[in-house]
mmCIF file with all atom_site columns, N, CA and C in Angstrom:
data_model
loop_
_atom_site.group_PDB
_atom_site.id
_atom_site.type_symbol
_atom_site.label_atom_id
_atom_site.label_alt_id
_atom_site.label_comp_id
_atom_site.label_asym_id
_atom_site.label_entity_id
_atom_site.label_seq_id
_atom_site.pdbx_PDB_ins_code
_atom_site.Cartn_x
_atom_site.Cartn_y
_atom_site.Cartn_z
_atom_site.occupancy
_atom_site.B_iso_or_equiv
_atom_site.pdbx_formal_charge
_atom_site.auth_seq_id
_atom_site.auth_comp_id
_atom_site.auth_asym_id
_atom_site.auth_atom_id
_atom_site.pdbx_PDB_model_num
ATOM 1   N N  . MET A 1 1  ? -49.465 31.996 26.137  1.00 54.00 ? 1  MET A N  1
ATOM 2   C CA . MET A 1 1  ? -48.136 31.537 26.114  1.00 54.00 ? 1  MET A CA 1
ATOM 3   C C  . MET A 1 1  ? -48.115 30.057 25.689  1.00 54.00 ? 1  MET A C  1
ATOM 4   N N  . ARG A 1 2  ? -47.272 29.782 24.683  1.00 58.00 ? 2  ARG A N  1
ATOM 5   C CA . ARG A 1 2  ? -47.216 28.398 24.216  1.00 58.00 ? 2  ARG A CA 1
ATOM 6   C C  . ARG A 1 2  ? -46.103 27.668 24.932  1.00 58.00 ? 2  ARG A C  1
ATOM 7   N N  . THR A 1 3  ? -46.394 26.460 25.269  1.00 63.00 ? 3  THR A N  1
ATOM 8   C CA . THR A 1 3  ? -45.377 25.639 25.932  1.00 63.00 ? 3  THR A CA 1
ATOM 9   C C  . THR A 1 3  ? -44.769 24.702 24.913  1.00 63.00 ? 3  THR A C  1
ATOM 10  N N  . ARG A 1 4  ? -43.573 24.416 25.128  1.00 63.00 ? 4  ARG A N  1
ATOM 11  C CA . ARG A 1 4  ? -42.861 23.524 24.198  1.00 63.00 ? 4  ARG A CA 1
ATOM 12  C C  . ARG A 1 4  ? -43.164 22.104 24.596  1.00 63.00 ? 4  ARG A C  1
ATOM 13  N N  . GLN A 1 5  ? -43.542 21.330 23.611  1.00 65.00 ? 5  GLN A N  1
ATOM 14  C CA . GLN A 1 5  ? -43.872 19.923 23.897  1.00 65.00 ? 5  GLN A CA 1
ATOM 15  C C  . GLN A 1 5  ? -42.693 19.061 23.482  1.00 65.00 ? 5  GLN A C  1
ATOM 16  N N  . THR A 1 6  ? -42.453 18.067 24.283  1.00 61.00 ? 6  THR A N  1
ATOM 17  C CA . THR A 1 6  ? -41.416 17.100 23.901  1.00 61.00 ? 6  THR A CA 1
ATOM 18  C C  . THR A 1 6  ? -42.116 15.950 23.202  1.00 61.00 ? 6  THR A C  1
ATOM 19  N N  . PRO A 1 7  ? -41.461 15.359 22.258  1.00 57.00 ? 7  PRO A N  1
ATOM 20  C CA . PRO A 1 7  ? -42.095 14.266 21.514  1.00 57.00 ? 7  PRO A CA 1
ATOM 21  C C  . PRO A 1 7  ? -42.373 13.073 22.450  1.00 57.00 ? 7  PRO A C  1
ATOM 22  N N  . ALA A 1 8  ? -43.391 12.387 22.133  1.00 56.00 ? 8  ALA A N  1
ATOM 23  C CA . ALA A 1 8  ? -43.718 11.201 22.923  1.00 56.00 ? 8  ALA A CA 1
ATOM 24  C C  . ALA A 1 8  ? -42.625 10.156 22.718  1.00 56.00 ? 8  ALA A C  1
ATOM 25  N N  . PRO A 1 9  ? -42.340 9.330  23.693  1.00 56.00 ? 9  PRO A N  1
ATOM 26  C CA . PRO A 1 9  ? -41.287 8.318  23.585  1.00 56.00 ? 9  PRO A CA 1
ATOM 27  C C  . PRO A 1 9  ? -41.432 7.434  22.361  1.00 56.00 ? 9  PRO A C  1
ATOM 28  N N  . GLU A 1 10 ? -42.697 7.105  22.004  1.00 60.00 ? 10 GLU A N  1
ATOM 29  C CA . GLU A 1 10 ? -42.891 6.234  20.844  1.00 60.00 ? 10 GLU A CA 1
ATOM 30  C C  . GLU A 1 10 ? -42.539 6.918  19.532  1.00 60.00 ? 10 GLU A C  1
ATOM 31  N N  . ALA A 1 11 ? -42.447 8.218  19.544  1.00 57.00 ? 11 ALA A N  1
ATOM 32  C CA . ALA A 1 11 ? -42.105 8.971  18.313  1.00 57.00 ? 11 ALA A CA 1
ATOM 33  C C  . ALA A 1 11 ? -40.586 9.022  18.128  1.00 57.00 ? 11 ALA A C  1
ATOM 34  N N  . GLU A 1 12 ? -39.815 8.770  19.150  1.00 66.00 ? 12 GLU A N  1
ATOM 35  C CA . GLU A 1 12 ? -38.348 8.795  19.061  1.00 66.00 ? 12 GLU A CA 1
ATOM 36  C C  . GLU A 1 12 ? -37.869 7.527  18.364  1.00 66.00 ? 12 GLU A C  1
ATOM 37  N N  . GLU A 1 13 ? -36.773 7.698  17.650  1.00 74.00 ? 13 GLU A N  1
ATOM 38  C CA . GLU A 1 13 ? -36.200 6.523  17.014  1.00 74.00 ? 13 GLU A CA 1
ATOM 39  C C  . GLU A 1 13 ? -35.370 5.740  18.032  1.00 74.00 ? 13 GLU A C  1
ATOM 40  N N  . VAL A 1 14 ? -35.672 4.495  18.117  1.00 79.00 ? 14 VAL A N  1
ATOM 41  C CA . VAL A 1 14 ? -34.940 3.636  19.054  1.00 79.00 ? 14 VAL A CA 1
ATOM 42  C C  . VAL A 1 14 ? -33.950 2.837  18.250  1.00 79.00 ? 14 VAL A C  1
ATOM 43  N N  . VAL A 1 15 ? -32.693 2.910  18.652  1.00 83.00 ? 15 VAL A N  1
ATOM 44  C CA . VAL A 1 15 ? -31.647 2.148  17.970  1.00 83.00 ? 15 VAL A CA 1
ATOM 45  C C  . VAL A 1 15 ? -31.359 0.902  18.789  1.00 83.00 ? 15 VAL A C  1
ATOM 46  N N  . THR A 1 16 ? -31.525 -0.210 18.142  1.00 91.00 ? 16 THR A N  1
ATOM 47  C CA . THR A 1 16 ? -31.289 -1.452 18.852  1.00 91.00 ? 16 THR A CA 1
ATOM 48  C C  . THR A 1 16 ? -29.839 -1.881 18.760  1.00 91.00 ? 16 THR A C  1
ATOM 49  N N  . LEU A 1 17 ? -29.448 -2.784 19.628  1.00 90.00 ? 17 LEU A N  1
ATOM 50  C CA . LEU A 1 17 ? -28.111 -3.302 19.607  1.00 90.00 ? 17 LEU A CA 1
ATOM 51  C C  . LEU A 1 17 ? -27.850 -3.989 18.244  1.00 90.00 ? 17 LEU A C  1
ATOM 52  N N  . GLN A 1 18 ? -28.831 -4.660 17.721  1.00 90.00 ? 18 GLN A N  1
ATOM 53  C CA . GLN A 1 18 ? -28.727 -5.329 16.430  1.00 90.00 ? 18 GLN A CA 1
ATOM 54  C C  . GLN A 1 18 ? -28.417 -4.324 15.334  1.00 90.00 ? 18 GLN A C  1
ATOM 55  N N  . GLN A 1 19 ? -29.082 -3.163 15.351  1.00 91.00 ? 19 GLN A N  1
ATOM 56  C CA . GLN A 1 19 ? -28.812 -2.109 14.330  1.00 91.00 ? 19 GLN A CA 1
ATOM 57  C C  . GLN A 1 19 ? -27.378 -1.583 14.493  1.00 91.00 ? 19 GLN A C  1
ATOM 58  N N  . VAL A 1 20 ? -26.961 -1.397 15.735  1.00 92.00 ? 20 VAL A N  1
ATOM 59  C CA . VAL A 1 20 ? -25.598 -0.918 15.973  1.00 92.00 ? 20 VAL A CA 1
ATOM 60  C C  . VAL A 1 20 ? -24.578 -1.924 15.429  1.00 92.00 ? 20 VAL A C  1
ATOM 61  N N  . MET A 1 21 ? -24.804 -3.221 15.709  1.00 92.00 ? 21 MET A N  1
ATOM 62  C CA . MET A 1 21 ? -23.894 -4.247 15.258  1.00 92.00 ? 21 MET A CA 1
ATOM 63  C C  . MET A 1 21 ? -23.857 -4.322 13.729  1.00 92.00 ? 21 MET A C  1
ATOM 64  N N  . GLU A 1 22 ? -25.029 -4.234 13.093  1.00 93.00 ? 22 GLU A N  1
ATOM 65  C CA . GLU A 1 22 ? -25.092 -4.278 11.630  1.00 93.00 ? 22 GLU A CA 1
ATOM 66  C C  . GLU A 1 22 ? -24.369 -3.090 11.033  1.00 93.00 ? 22 GLU A C  1
ATOM 67  N N  . THR A 1 23 ? -24.502 -1.924 11.620  1.00 92.00 ? 23 THR A N  1
ATOM 68  C CA . THR A 1 23 ? -23.810 -0.723 11.155  1.00 92.00 ? 23 THR A CA 1
ATOM 69  C C  . THR A 1 23 ? -22.339 -0.867 11.297  1.00 92.00 ? 23 THR A C  1
ATOM 70  N N  . MET A 1 24 ? -21.907 -1.408 12.449  1.00 92.00 ? 24 MET A N  1
ATOM 71  C CA . MET A 1 24 ? -20.469 -1.607 12.680  1.00 92.00 ? 24 MET A CA 1
ATOM 72  C C  . MET A 1 24 ? -19.872 -2.590 11.653  1.00 92.00 ? 24 MET A C  1
ATOM 73  N N  . CYS A 1 25 ? -20.592 -3.663 11.417  1.00 91.00 ? 25 CYS A N  1
ATOM 74  C CA . CYS A 1 25 ? -20.137 -4.642 10.426  1.00 91.00 ? 25 CYS A CA 1
ATOM 75  C C  . CYS A 1 25 ? -20.057 -4.034 9.034   1.00 91.00 ? 25 CYS A C  1
ATOM 76  N N  . MET A 1 26 ? -21.040 -3.196 8.680   1.00 90.00 ? 26 MET A N  1
ATOM 77  C CA . MET A 1 26 ? -21.036 -2.558 7.386   1.00 90.00 ? 26 MET A CA 1
ATOM 78  C C  . MET A 1 26 ? -19.834 -1.616 7.221   1.00 90.00 ? 26 MET A C  1
ATOM 79  N N  . LEU A 1 27 ? -19.575 -0.816 8.296   1.00 90.00 ? 27 LEU A N  1
ATOM 80  C CA . LEU A 1 27 ? -18.465 0.106  8.253   1.00 90.00 ? 27 LEU A CA 1
ATOM 81  C C  . LEU A 1 27 ? -17.132 -0.623 8.218   1.00 90.00 ? 27 LEU A C  1
ATOM 82  N N  . GLN A 1 28 ? -17.052 -1.705 8.941   1.00 88.00 ? 28 GLN A N  1
ATOM 83  C CA . GLN A 1 28 ? -15.799 -2.510 8.929   1.00 88.00 ? 28 GLN A CA 1
ATOM 84  C C  . GLN A 1 28 ? -15.575 -3.046 7.538   1.00 88.00 ? 28 GLN A C  1
ATOM 85  N N  . HIS A 1 29 ? -16.607 -3.576 6.894   1.00 85.00 ? 29 HIS A N  1
ATOM 86  C CA . HIS A 1 29 ? -16.481 -4.095 5.548   1.00 85.00 ? 29 HIS A CA 1
ATOM 87  C C  . HIS A 1 29 ? -16.076 -3.007 4.565   1.00 85.00 ? 29 HIS A C  1
ATOM 88  N N  . GLU A 1 30 ? -16.614 -1.837 4.733   1.00 87.00 ? 30 GLU A N  1
ATOM 89  C CA . GLU A 1 30 ? -16.244 -0.693 3.842   1.00 87.00 ? 30 GLU A CA 1
ATOM 90  C C  . GLU A 1 30 ? -14.784 -0.302 4.033   1.00 87.00 ? 30 GLU A C  1
ATOM 91  N N  . ASN A 1 31 ? -14.244 -0.471 5.247   1.00 84.00 ? 31 ASN A N  1
ATOM 92  C CA . ASN A 1 31 ? -12.850 -0.141 5.510   1.00 84.00 ? 31 ASN A CA 1
ATOM 93  C C  . ASN A 1 31 ? -11.898 -1.214 5.041   1.00 84.00 ? 31 ASN A C  1
ATOM 94  N N  . GLU A 1 32 ? -12.365 -2.434 4.855   1.00 89.00 ? 32 GLU A N  1
ATOM 95  C CA . GLU A 1 32 ? -11.480 -3.533 4.445   1.00 89.00 ? 32 GLU A CA 1
ATOM 96  C C  . GLU A 1 32 ? -10.930 -3.331 3.054   1.00 89.00 ? 32 GLU A C  1
ATOM 97  N N  . GLU A 1 33 ? -11.742 -2.869 2.121   1.00 87.00 ? 33 GLU A N  1
ATOM 98  C CA . GLU A 1 33 ? -11.282 -2.715 0.723   1.00 87.00 ? 33 GLU A CA 1
ATOM 99  C C  . GLU A 1 33 ? -10.143 -1.717 0.613   1.00 87.00 ? 33 GLU A C  1
ATOM 100 N N  . PRO A 1 34 ? -10.252 -0.498 1.151   1.00 87.00 ? 34 PRO A N  1
ATOM 101 C CA . PRO A 1 34 ? -9.112  0.419  1.058   1.00 87.00 ? 34 PRO A CA 1
ATOM 102 C C  . PRO A 1 34 ? -7.908  -0.143 1.777   1.00 87.00 ? 34 PRO A C  1
ATOM 103 N N  . ARG A 1 35 ? -8.087  -0.828 2.897   1.00 87.00 ? 35 ARG A N  1
ATOM 104 C CA . ARG A 1 35 ? -6.957  -1.415 3.642   1.00 87.00 ? 35 ARG A CA 1
ATOM 105 C C  . ARG A 1 35 ? -6.261  -2.462 2.776   1.00 87.00 ? 35 ARG A C  1
ATOM 106 N N  . ARG A 1 36 ? -7.047  -3.290 2.072   1.00 89.00 ? 36 ARG A N  1
ATOM 107 C CA . ARG A 1 36 ? -6.510  -4.314 1.211   1.00 89.00 ? 36 ARG A CA 1
ATOM 108 C C  . ARG A 1 36 ? -5.734  -3.698 0.040   1.00 89.00 ? 36 ARG A C  1
ATOM 109 N N  . GLN A 1 37 ? -6.272  -2.608 -0.504  1.00 91.00 ? 37 GLN A N  1
ATOM 110 C CA . GLN A 1 37 ? -5.617  -1.924 -1.595  1.00 91.00 ? 37 GLN A CA 1
ATOM 111 C C  . GLN A 1 37 ? -4.292  -1.330 -1.143  1.00 91.00 ? 37 GLN A C  1
ATOM 112 N N  . VAL A 1 38 ? -4.249  -0.760 0.048   1.00 92.00 ? 38 VAL A N  1
ATOM 113 C CA . VAL A 1 38 ? -3.019  -0.208 0.561   1.00 92.00 ? 38 VAL A CA 1
ATOM 114 C C  . VAL A 1 38 ? -1.971  -1.317 0.770   1.00 92.00 ? 38 VAL A C  1
ATOM 115 N N  . GLU A 1 39 ? -2.397  -2.448 1.296   1.00 93.00 ? 39 GLU A N  1
ATOM 116 C CA . GLU A 1 39 ? -1.472  -3.565 1.518   1.00 93.00 ? 39 GLU A CA 1
ATOM 117 C C  . GLU A 1 39 ? -0.943  -4.076 0.185   1.00 93.00 ? 39 GLU A C  1
ATOM 118 N N  . GLU A 1 40 ? -1.817  -4.183 -0.849  1.00 95.00 ? 40 GLU A N  1
ATOM 119 C CA . GLU A 1 40 ? -1.372  -4.601 -2.162  1.00 95.00 ? 40 GLU A CA 1
ATOM 120 C C  . GLU A 1 40 ? -0.391  -3.600 -2.756  1.00 95.00 ? 40 GLU A C  1
ATOM 121 N N  . PHE A 1 41 ? -0.681  -2.305 -2.602  1.00 95.00 ? 41 PHE A N  1
ATOM 122 C CA . PHE A 1 41 ? 0.190   -1.261 -3.130  1.00 95.00 ? 41 PHE A CA 1
ATOM 123 C C  . PHE A 1 41 ? 1.589   -1.355 -2.441  1.00 95.00 ? 41 PHE A C  1
ATOM 124 N N  . ARG A 1 42 ? 1.616   -1.542 -1.140  1.00 95.00 ? 42 ARG A N  1
ATOM 125 C CA . ARG A 1 42 ? 2.882   -1.658 -0.424  1.00 95.00 ? 42 ARG A CA 1
ATOM 126 C C  . ARG A 1 42 ? 3.662   -2.867 -0.838  1.00 95.00 ? 42 ARG A C  1
ATOM 127 N N  . ALA A 1 43 ? 2.963   -3.977 -1.041  1.00 95.00 ? 43 ALA A N  1
ATOM 128 C CA . ALA A 1 43 ? 3.623   -5.214 -1.504  1.00 95.00 ? 43 ALA A CA 1
ATOM 129 C C  . ALA A 1 43 ? 4.230   -5.017 -2.900  1.00 95.00 ? 43 ALA A C  1
ATOM 130 N N  . ALA A 1 44 ? 3.487   -4.364 -3.770  1.00 95.00 ? 44 ALA A N  1
ATOM 131 C CA . ALA A 1 44 ? 3.951   -4.071 -5.121  1.00 95.00 ? 44 ALA A CA 1
ATOM 132 C C  . ALA A 1 44 ? 5.146   -3.150 -5.075  1.00 95.00 ? 44 ALA A C  1
ATOM 133 N N  . GLN A 1 45 ? 5.097   -2.160 -4.207  1.00 96.00 ? 45 GLN A N  1
ATOM 134 C CA . GLN A 1 45 ? 6.170   -1.189 -4.053  1.00 96.00 ? 45 GLN A CA 1
ATOM 135 C C  . GLN A 1 45 ? 7.436   -1.885 -3.559  1.00 96.00 ? 45 GLN A C  1
ATOM 136 N N  . GLU A 1 46 ? 7.305   -2.786 -2.636  1.00 95.00 ? 46 GLU A N  1
ATOM 137 C CA . GLU A 1 46 ? 8.459   -3.534 -2.124  1.00 95.00 ? 46 GLU A CA 1
ATOM 138 C C  . GLU A 1 46 ? 9.050   -4.443 -3.218  1.00 95.00 ? 46 GLU A C  1
ATOM 139 N N  . LEU A 1 47 ? 8.162   -5.076 -4.002  1.00 95.00 ? 47 LEU A N  1
ATOM 140 C CA . LEU A 1 47 ? 8.649   -5.908 -5.096  1.00 95.00 ? 47 LEU A CA 1
ATOM 141 C C  . LEU A 1 47 ? 9.444   -5.083 -6.126  1.00 95.00 ? 47 LEU A C  1
ATOM 142 N N  . LEU A 1 48 ? 8.946   -3.886 -6.415  1.00 95.00 ? 48 LEU A N  1
ATOM 143 C CA . LEU A 1 48 ? 9.638   -2.996 -7.353  1.00 95.00 ? 48 LEU A CA 1
ATOM 144 C C  . LEU A 1 48 ? 11.018  -2.601 -6.779  1.00 95.00 ? 48 LEU A C  1
ATOM 145 N N  . ARG A 1 49 ? 11.070  -2.314 -5.481  1.00 95.00 ? 49 ARG A N  1
ATOM 146 C CA . ARG A 1 49 ? 12.355  -1.983 -4.856  1.00 95.00 ? 49 ARG A CA 1
ATOM 147 C C  . ARG A 1 49 ? 13.345  -3.130 -4.988  1.00 95.00 ? 49 ARG A C  1
ATOM 148 N N  . GLU A 1 50 ? 12.870  -4.354 -4.706  1.00 95.00 ? 50 GLU A N  1
ATOM 149 C CA . GLU A 1 50 ? 13.733  -5.534 -4.804  1.00 95.00 ? 50 GLU A CA 1
ATOM 150 C C  . GLU A 1 50 ? 14.211  -5.721 -6.253  1.00 95.00 ? 50 GLU A C  1
ATOM 151 N N  . GLU A 1 51 ? 13.302  -5.582 -7.207  1.00 96.00 ? 51 GLU A N  1
ATOM 152 C CA . GLU A 1 51 ? 13.655  -5.765 -8.623  1.00 96.00 ? 51 GLU A CA 1
ATOM 153 C C  . GLU A 1 51 ? 14.661  -4.687 -9.038  1.00 96.00 ? 51 GLU A C  1
ATOM 154 N N  . SER A 1 52 ? 14.458  -3.474 -8.589  1.00 96.00 ? 52 SER A N  1
ATOM 155 C CA . SER A 1 52 ? 15.337  -2.375 -8.900  1.00 96.00 ? 52 SER A CA 1
ATOM 156 C C  . SER A 1 52 ? 16.722  -2.614 -8.342  1.00 96.00 ? 52 SER A C  1
ATOM 157 N N  . ALA A 1 53 ? 16.781  -3.044 -7.095  1.00 95.00 ? 53 ALA A N  1
ATOM 158 C CA . ALA A 1 53 ? 18.079  -3.335 -6.465  1.00 95.00 ? 53 ALA A CA 1
ATOM 159 C C  . ALA A 1 53 ? 18.778  -4.446 -7.186  1.00 95.00 ? 53 ALA A C  1
ATOM 160 N N  . SER A 1 54 ? 18.042  -5.466 -7.566  1.00 95.00 ? 54 SER A N  1
ATOM 161 C CA . SER A 1 54 ? 18.605  -6.613 -8.294  1.00 95.00 ? 54 SER A CA 1
ATOM 162 C C  . SER A 1 54 ? 19.165  -6.178 -9.660  1.00 95.00 ? 54 SER A C  1
ATOM 163 N N  . LYS A 1 55 ? 18.371  -5.314 -10.320 1.00 95.00 ? 55 LYS A N  1
ATOM 164 C CA . LYS A 1 55 ? 18.812  -4.813 -11.647 1.00 95.00 ? 55 LYS A CA 1
ATOM 165 C C  . LYS A 1 55 ? 20.043  -3.946 -11.497 1.00 95.00 ? 55 LYS A C  1
ATOM 166 N N  . GLN A 1 56 ? 20.088  -3.082 -10.487 1.00 96.00 ? 56 GLN A N  1
ATOM 167 C CA . GLN A 1 56 ? 21.263  -2.233 -10.258 1.00 96.00 ? 56 GLN A CA 1
ATOM 168 C C  . GLN A 1 56 ? 22.487  -3.089 -10.005 1.00 96.00 ? 56 GLN A C  1
ATOM 169 N N  . GLN A 1 57 ? 22.295  -4.156 -9.235  1.00 96.00 ? 57 GLN A N  1
ATOM 170 C CA . GLN A 1 57 ? 23.403  -5.044 -8.906  1.00 96.00 ? 57 GLN A CA 1
ATOM 171 C C  . GLN A 1 57 ? 23.936  -5.733 -10.169 1.00 96.00 ? 57 GLN A C  1
ATOM 172 N N  . ARG A 1 58 ? 22.998  -6.183 -11.014 1.00 96.00 ? 58 ARG A N  1
ATOM 173 C CA . ARG A 1 58 ? 23.385  -6.851 -12.282 1.00 96.00 ? 58 ARG A CA 1
ATOM 174 C C  . ARG A 1 58 ? 24.096  -5.834 -13.192 1.00 96.00 ? 58 ARG A C  1
ATOM 175 N N  . LEU A 1 59 ? 23.567  -4.636 -13.287 1.00 96.00 ? 59 LEU A N  1
ATOM 176 C CA . LEU A 1 59 ? 24.212  -3.626 -14.150 1.00 96.00 ? 59 LEU A CA 1
ATOM 177 C C  . LEU A 1 59 ? 25.621  -3.293 -13.669 1.00 96.00 ? 59 LEU A C  1
ATOM 178 N N  . ARG A 1 60 ? 25.790  -3.192 -12.336 1.00 96.00 ? 60 ARG A N  1
ATOM 179 C CA . ARG A 1 60 ? 27.151  -2.925 -11.781 1.00 96.00 ? 60 ARG A CA 1
ATOM 180 C C  . ARG A 1 60 ? 28.094  -4.044 -12.123 1.00 96.00 ? 60 ARG A C  1
ATOM 181 N N  . ALA A 1 61 ? 27.603  -5.270 -12.019 1.00 96.00 ? 61 ALA A N  1
ATOM 182 C CA . ALA A 1 61 ? 28.445  -6.450 -12.315 1.00 96.00 ? 61 ALA A CA 1
ATOM 183 C C  . ALA A 1 61 ? 28.821  -6.441 -13.811 1.00 96.00 ? 61 ALA A C  1
ATOM 184 N N  . GLU A 1 62 ? 27.886  -6.109 -14.691 1.00 96.00 ? 62 GLU A N  1
ATOM 185 C CA . GLU A 1 62 ? 28.145  -6.034 -16.137 1.00 96.00 ? 62 GLU A CA 1
ATOM 186 C C  . GLU A 1 62 ? 29.150  -4.885 -16.421 1.00 96.00 ? 62 GLU A C  1
ATOM 187 N N  . ALA A 1 63 ? 28.987  -3.756 -15.758 1.00 96.00 ? 63 ALA A N  1
ATOM 188 C CA . ALA A 1 63 ? 29.916  -2.639 -15.945 1.00 96.00 ? 63 ALA A CA 1
ATOM 189 C C  . ALA A 1 63 ? 31.299  -2.995 -15.497 1.00 96.00 ? 63 ALA A C  1
ATOM 190 N N  . ASP A 1 64 ? 31.410  -3.666 -14.349 1.00 96.00 ? 64 ASP A N  1
ATOM 191 C CA . ASP A 1 64 ? 32.712  -4.100 -13.844 1.00 96.00 ? 64 ASP A CA 1
ATOM 192 C C  . ASP A 1 64 ? 33.375  -5.083 -14.807 1.00 96.00 ? 64 ASP A C  1
ATOM 193 N N  . ALA A 1 65 ? 32.590  -6.034 -15.309 1.00 96.00 ? 65 ALA A N  1
ATOM 194 C CA . ALA A 1 65 ? 33.128  -7.017 -16.280 1.00 96.00 ? 65 ALA A CA 1
ATOM 195 C C  . ALA A 1 65 ? 33.603  -6.306 -17.537 1.00 96.00 ? 65 ALA A C  1
ATOM 196 N N  . SER A 1 66 ? 32.812  -5.338 -18.058 1.00 96.00 ? 66 SER A N  1
ATOM 197 C CA . SER A 1 66 ? 33.202  -4.598 -19.239 1.00 96.00 ? 66 SER A CA 1
ATOM 198 C C  . SER A 1 66 ? 34.484  -3.806 -18.986 1.00 96.00 ? 66 SER A C  1
ATOM 199 N N  . ARG A 1 67 ? 34.552  -3.168 -17.828 1.00 96.00 ? 67 ARG A N  1
ATOM 200 C CA . ARG A 1 67 ? 35.740  -2.411 -17.499 1.00 96.00 ? 67 ARG A CA 1
ATOM 201 C C  . ARG A 1 67 ? 37.021  -3.289 -17.432 1.00 96.00 ? 67 ARG A C  1
ATOM 202 N N  . ARG A 1 68 ? 36.848  -4.462 -16.832 1.00 96.00 ? 68 ARG A N  1
ATOM 203 C CA . ARG A 1 68 ? 37.973  -5.367 -16.776 1.00 96.00 ? 68 ARG A CA 1
ATOM 204 C C  . ARG A 1 68 ? 38.424  -5.851 -18.158 1.00 96.00 ? 68 ARG A C  1
ATOM 205 N N  . LEU A 1 69 ? 37.432  -6.131 -18.977 1.00 95.00 ? 69 LEU A N  1
ATOM 206 C CA . LEU A 1 69 ? 37.760  -6.523 -20.376 1.00 95.00 ? 69 LEU A CA 1
ATOM 207 C C  . LEU A 1 69 ? 38.500  -5.414 -21.114 1.00 95.00 ? 69 LEU A C  1
ATOM 208 N N  . MET A 1 70 ? 38.029  -4.202 -20.919 1.00 96.00 ? 70 MET A N  1
ATOM 209 C CA . MET A 1 70 ? 38.688  -3.055 -21.567 1.00 96.00 ? 70 MET A CA 1
ATOM 210 C C  . MET A 1 70 ? 40.081  -2.878 -21.039 1.00 96.00 ? 70 MET A C  1
ATOM 211 N N  . GLU A 1 71 ? 40.267  -2.979 -19.746 1.00 95.00 ? 71 GLU A N  1
ATOM 212 C CA . GLU A 1 71 ? 41.576  -2.864 -19.141 1.00 95.00 ? 71 GLU A CA 1
ATOM 213 C C  . GLU A 1 71 ? 42.534  -3.960 -19.647 1.00 95.00 ? 71 GLU A C  1
ATOM 214 N N  . ASP A 1 72 ? 41.993  -5.164 -19.740 1.00 94.00 ? 72 ASP A N  1
ATOM 215 C CA . ASP A 1 72 ? 42.806  -6.290 -20.258 1.00 94.00 ? 72 ASP A CA 1
ATOM 216 C C  . ASP A 1 72 ? 43.187  -6.039 -21.728 1.00 94.00 ? 72 ASP A C  1
ATOM 217 N N  . ALA A 1 73 ? 42.261  -5.502 -22.515 1.00 94.00 ? 73 ALA A N  1
ATOM 218 C CA . ALA A 1 73 ? 42.531  -5.206 -23.920 1.00 94.00 ? 73 ALA A CA 1
ATOM 219 C C  . ALA A 1 73 ? 43.594  -4.126 -24.061 1.00 94.00 ? 73 ALA A C  1
ATOM 220 N N  . ILE A 1 74 ? 43.499  -3.113 -23.209 1.00 93.00 ? 74 ILE A N  1
ATOM 221 C CA . ILE A 1 74 ? 44.485  -2.004 -23.217 1.00 93.00 ? 74 ILE A CA 1
ATOM 222 C C  . ILE A 1 74 ? 45.848  -2.545 -22.845 1.00 93.00 ? 74 ILE A C  1
ATOM 223 N N  . GLN A 1 75 ? 45.923  -3.358 -21.795 1.00 92.00 ? 75 GLN A N  1
ATOM 224 C CA . GLN A 1 75 ? 47.207  -3.934 -21.387 1.00 92.00 ? 75 GLN A CA 1
ATOM 225 C C  . GLN A 1 75 ? 47.793  -4.819 -22.432 1.00 92.00 ? 75 GLN A C  1
ATOM 226 N N  . ALA A 1 76 ? 46.957  -5.610 -23.082 1.00 91.00 ? 76 ALA A N  1
ATOM 227 C CA . ALA A 1 76 ? 47.433  -6.508 -24.145 1.00 91.00 ? 76 ALA A CA 1
ATOM 228 C C  . ALA A 1 76 ? 47.963  -5.664 -25.324 1.00 91.00 ? 76 ALA A C  1
ATOM 229 N N  . HIS A 1 77 ? 47.266  -4.585 -25.630 1.00 90.00 ? 77 HIS A N  1
ATOM 230 C CA . HIS A 1 77 ? 47.710  -3.746 -26.753 1.00 90.00 ? 77 HIS A CA 1
ATOM 231 C C  . HIS A 1 77 ? 49.022  -3.040 -26.388 1.00 90.00 ? 77 HIS A C  1
ATOM 232 N N  . GLU A 1 78 ? 49.140  -2.576 -25.144 1.00 88.00 ? 78 GLU A N  1
ATOM 233 C CA . GLU A 1 78 ? 50.367  -1.908 -24.720 1.00 88.00 ? 78 GLU A CA 1
ATOM 234 C C  . GLU A 1 78 ? 51.566  -2.877 -24.644 1.00 88.00 ? 78 GLU A C  1
ATOM 235 N N  . GLY A 1 79 ? 51.257  -4.142 -24.401 1.00 79.00 ? 79 GLY A N  1
ATOM 236 C CA . GLY A 1 79 ? 52.327  -5.137 -24.278 1.00 79.00 ? 79 GLY A CA 1
ATOM 237 C C  . GLY A 1 79 ? 52.853  -5.538 -25.622 1.00 79.00 ? 79 GLY A C  1
ATOM 238 N N  . LEU A 1 80 ? 52.187  -5.183 -26.674 1.00 70.00 ? 80 LEU A N  1
ATOM 239 C CA . LEU A 1 80 ? 52.673  -5.598 -28.027 1.00 70.00 ? 80 LEU A CA 1
ATOM 240 C C  . LEU A 1 80 ? 53.865  -4.835 -28.462 1.00 70.00 ? 80 LEU A C  1
#
């Protein structure tokens, strides 16, 4: 009958606190780039929203001005 042997303690991989810390730092650094990209994307998205709202506001103002000019022209023509 064969008995199962456990590996000797020196054969086991020992993970030091330094290795854990290095791994954590590496993983944190790897997570920073996607996080930065998401933040940049959100900032760009907000800028586009603001520009779009500003453009819509300008177009409404131009449309209102054009409508008023047209109404004034119609009234002037009818008054002749």
